[in-house]
C-alpha cells in the first residue's frame, strides 16, 4: 500500500501526465486535473492546486464527456466516486472564469488594454504580446488585428460579454495583453477553454498555441 502511495506521489511530481481517455502523455499545461473530494465527488481542479491524487484529461469537451460515460474516474481512483450532472459545462465555466480573471489581473497591473484604437496604439509601441478578439465580433475586425501583427498570438474563444466582464464593461471586442507571466497564464487557460467551445482551431491561432506555457464593440 505504501509503495502504491509513493508511486502516486512520484507521478504527481513529474512534468507530464497521462490522459485517462487517450492514454497520451502530455505537458500539464495541456491537460485538466481532477481530484476526488473526501465525500467521493469528482472535483475539477483547473488551477492544479487541490490536495489529492490528480486524475488528468486532455482539455476537450468530448474527452471529459467520454471519461464520465466510461466511468474512468472511478477506475483511475480505484474507488467509487460521484460525478455530478453537468460536469463538462462546469469545467468550461471555470476555464472561462480563469481567462476573465487573467485579463482582469493584467488590466489592474497596467498590462492590458481594450478597444481597437488602444490596441493599435499598443501595437505601434511594441507593447503587445497577445491579441484578443471576441468570438462573436465582426470578422473584419479580427482580420485587421491579424494583418497588423501576424506573428502575435490571437485568442478568439471568449465572447464580447466575457471580455467586457474582465474589463468591467458591458461588452468588449478587441483587447491586448503585454508580455509577462499574466499573458502566459492567459494563453494557457485560453488554449484549454478553446477545447470546450465550437471550432477550437479557429479560436486560437497557431501562434497562440505555440505560445502556451508548457506546450510542444459597443463600449469601444
XYZ file of C-alpha atoms in Angstrom:
220
model
C 0.000 0.000 0.000
C 2.851 2.357 0.922
C 4.560 1.550 -2.374
C 1.437 2.423 -4.326
C 1.112 5.717 -2.455
C 4.740 6.574 -3.180
C 4.180 5.782 -6.880
C 1.243 8.211 -6.980
C 3.289 10.942 -5.308
C 6.152 10.442 -7.746
C 3.758 10.597 -10.695
C 2.386 13.916 -9.424
C 5.861 15.482 -9.300
C 6.775 14.925 -12.963
C 6.368 17.475 -15.782
C 3.949 15.371 -17.857
C 0.716 13.495 -17.227
C -1.190 10.724 -19.000
C -4.754 11.356 -20.177
C -7.189 8.780 -18.771
C -9.104 8.619 -22.062
C -6.489 8.787 -24.809
C -3.549 7.326 -22.901
C -1.336 10.033 -24.356
C 1.322 11.689 -22.218
C 1.139 15.484 -22.397
C 2.500 18.551 -20.635
C 0.416 19.513 -17.610
C -0.498 22.849 -19.223
C -2.421 20.985 -21.941
C -4.457 18.904 -19.512
C -7.159 19.258 -16.905
C -6.694 17.952 -13.387
C -9.477 16.390 -11.348
C -9.399 15.125 -7.770
C -11.764 13.065 -5.639
C -13.013 15.015 -2.635
C -13.389 13.369 0.792
C -17.114 12.933 0.096
C -16.315 10.994 -3.092
C -17.256 13.738 -5.550
C -15.092 14.301 -8.623
C -13.936 17.914 -8.498
C -12.340 19.804 -11.415
C -9.094 21.449 -10.306
C -8.444 23.906 -13.136
C -5.811 25.731 -11.062
C -3.985 22.475 -10.284
C -3.686 23.203 -6.569
C -6.184 20.998 -4.743
C -4.796 18.256 -2.489
C -5.105 14.652 -3.533
C -4.051 12.392 -6.352
C -4.638 14.006 -9.721
C -6.763 12.431 -12.445
C -5.791 14.002 -15.764
C -7.699 14.538 -19.003
C -6.942 16.259 -22.288
C -8.667 19.656 -22.241
C -11.500 18.895 -24.649
C -15.235 18.681 -24.147
C -15.545 15.280 -25.818
C -12.684 13.835 -23.769
C -14.208 14.850 -20.433
C -17.598 13.571 -21.586
C -16.016 10.232 -22.532
C -14.375 9.921 -19.118
C -17.777 10.371 -17.487
C -19.591 7.961 -19.817
C -16.938 5.240 -19.466
C -16.650 5.729 -15.684
C -12.913 6.224 -15.940
C -12.676 8.431 -12.850
C -13.688 5.549 -10.596
C -11.343 3.161 -12.369
C -8.366 5.526 -12.089
C -9.112 6.471 -8.486
C -9.668 2.822 -7.560
C -12.768 3.707 -5.575
C -16.437 4.563 -6.000
C -16.894 8.200 -6.998
C -19.739 10.636 -7.551
C -19.797 12.516 -10.853
C -22.363 15.297 -10.670
C -24.523 16.175 -13.650
C -23.180 18.980 -15.799
C -19.511 18.345 -15.047
C -18.432 19.199 -18.595
C -20.283 22.514 -18.565
C -18.897 23.295 -15.128
C -15.337 22.806 -16.370
C -15.987 25.126 -19.303
C -17.393 27.783 -16.970
C -14.389 27.505 -14.653
C -11.948 27.852 -17.550
C -13.819 30.866 -18.895
C -13.690 32.436 -15.435
C -9.936 31.834 -15.240
C -9.479 33.586 -18.587
C -11.504 36.553 -17.366
C -9.526 36.637 -14.125
C -6.209 36.538 -16.014
C -7.237 39.529 -18.107
C -8.588 41.335 -15.047
C -5.278 40.899 -13.231
C -3.393 42.125 -16.285
C -5.691 45.156 -16.518
C -5.117 46.085 -12.883
C -1.378 45.670 -13.387
C -1.452 48.038 -16.353
C -0.679 45.175 -18.740
C -3.943 45.037 -20.697
C -5.817 47.479 -22.916
C -9.163 47.308 -24.685
C -10.649 48.920 -27.776
C -9.363 48.774 -31.328
C -7.683 52.205 -31.201
C -5.843 51.469 -27.949
C -4.795 48.059 -29.219
C -3.412 49.654 -32.374
C -1.500 52.186 -30.297
C -0.057 49.453 -28.077
C 0.986 47.506 -31.176
C 2.712 50.578 -32.603
C 4.580 50.998 -29.311
C 5.673 47.358 -29.321
C 3.842 46.643 -26.055
C 1.652 43.735 -27.140
C 2.376 40.055 -26.573
C -1.143 38.617 -27.013
C -4.108 39.862 -29.039
C -7.682 39.050 -28.029
C -10.775 39.294 -30.233
C -14.325 38.455 -29.214
C -15.567 35.241 -30.808
C -18.832 36.953 -31.691
C -17.186 40.118 -33.012
C -17.082 41.140 -36.665
C -14.774 39.069 -38.843
C -13.255 42.154 -40.472
C -12.078 43.427 -37.085
C -10.304 40.158 -36.362
C -8.815 40.288 -39.841
C -7.414 43.739 -39.205
C -5.769 42.584 -35.982
C -4.222 39.594 -37.708
C -2.946 41.784 -40.523
C -1.488 44.337 -38.105
C 0.510 41.747 -36.175
C 0.523 38.394 -37.996
C 3.171 36.880 -35.733
C 1.417 37.542 -32.439
C -0.866 35.071 -30.654
C -4.548 35.769 -31.291
C -7.132 34.362 -28.875
C -10.774 34.236 -30.014
C -12.516 31.892 -27.580
C -14.184 34.497 -25.347
C -17.403 36.329 -26.160
C -17.723 40.090 -26.143
C -19.667 39.913 -22.876
C -16.986 37.756 -21.255
C -14.257 40.135 -22.403
C -16.322 43.031 -21.137
C -16.608 41.424 -17.700
C -12.811 41.239 -17.497
C -12.593 44.992 -18.102
C -15.607 45.996 -16.037
C -17.595 46.853 -19.162
C -20.745 45.512 -20.742
C -19.100 44.449 -23.992
C -15.571 44.489 -25.421
C -14.484 43.258 -28.847
C -10.720 43.878 -29.026
C -8.055 43.700 -26.344
C -4.323 43.151 -25.946
C -2.004 41.961 -23.185
C 1.603 42.972 -22.647
C 4.385 40.445 -22.227
C 4.685 38.794 -18.843
C 3.552 35.954 -16.653
C -0.106 37.013 -16.778
C -0.145 36.903 -20.574
C 1.420 33.442 -20.493
C -1.172 32.237 -17.983
C -3.967 33.644 -20.114
C -2.786 31.906 -23.289
C -2.519 28.588 -21.460
C -6.009 28.904 -19.976
C -7.442 30.057 -23.320
C -5.910 27.052 -25.047
C -7.754 24.738 -22.668
C -11.010 26.697 -22.952
C -10.851 26.500 -26.751
C -11.133 22.731 -26.454
C -14.592 23.160 -24.895
C -16.010 25.554 -27.452
C -17.046 25.174 -31.056
C -14.381 25.235 -33.735
C -11.434 25.497 -31.299
C -8.902 25.566 -34.146
C -10.413 28.869 -35.267
C -10.499 30.317 -31.768
C -6.805 30.046 -31.004
C -4.222 30.942 -33.609
C -1.205 28.750 -34.294
C 0.948 31.428 -32.699
C -1.219 31.342 -29.572
C -0.955 27.561 -29.323
C 2.807 27.792 -29.709
C 2.986 30.494 -27.031
C 1.068 28.486 -24.434
C 3.365 27.630 -21.498
C 4.486 24.040 -21.328
C 3.244 23.038 -24.789
C 5.301 21.161 -27.720
C -17.510 46.682 -29.797
C -20.289 48.706 -28.206
C -18.229 50.258 -25.455
C -15.110 50.622 -27.509
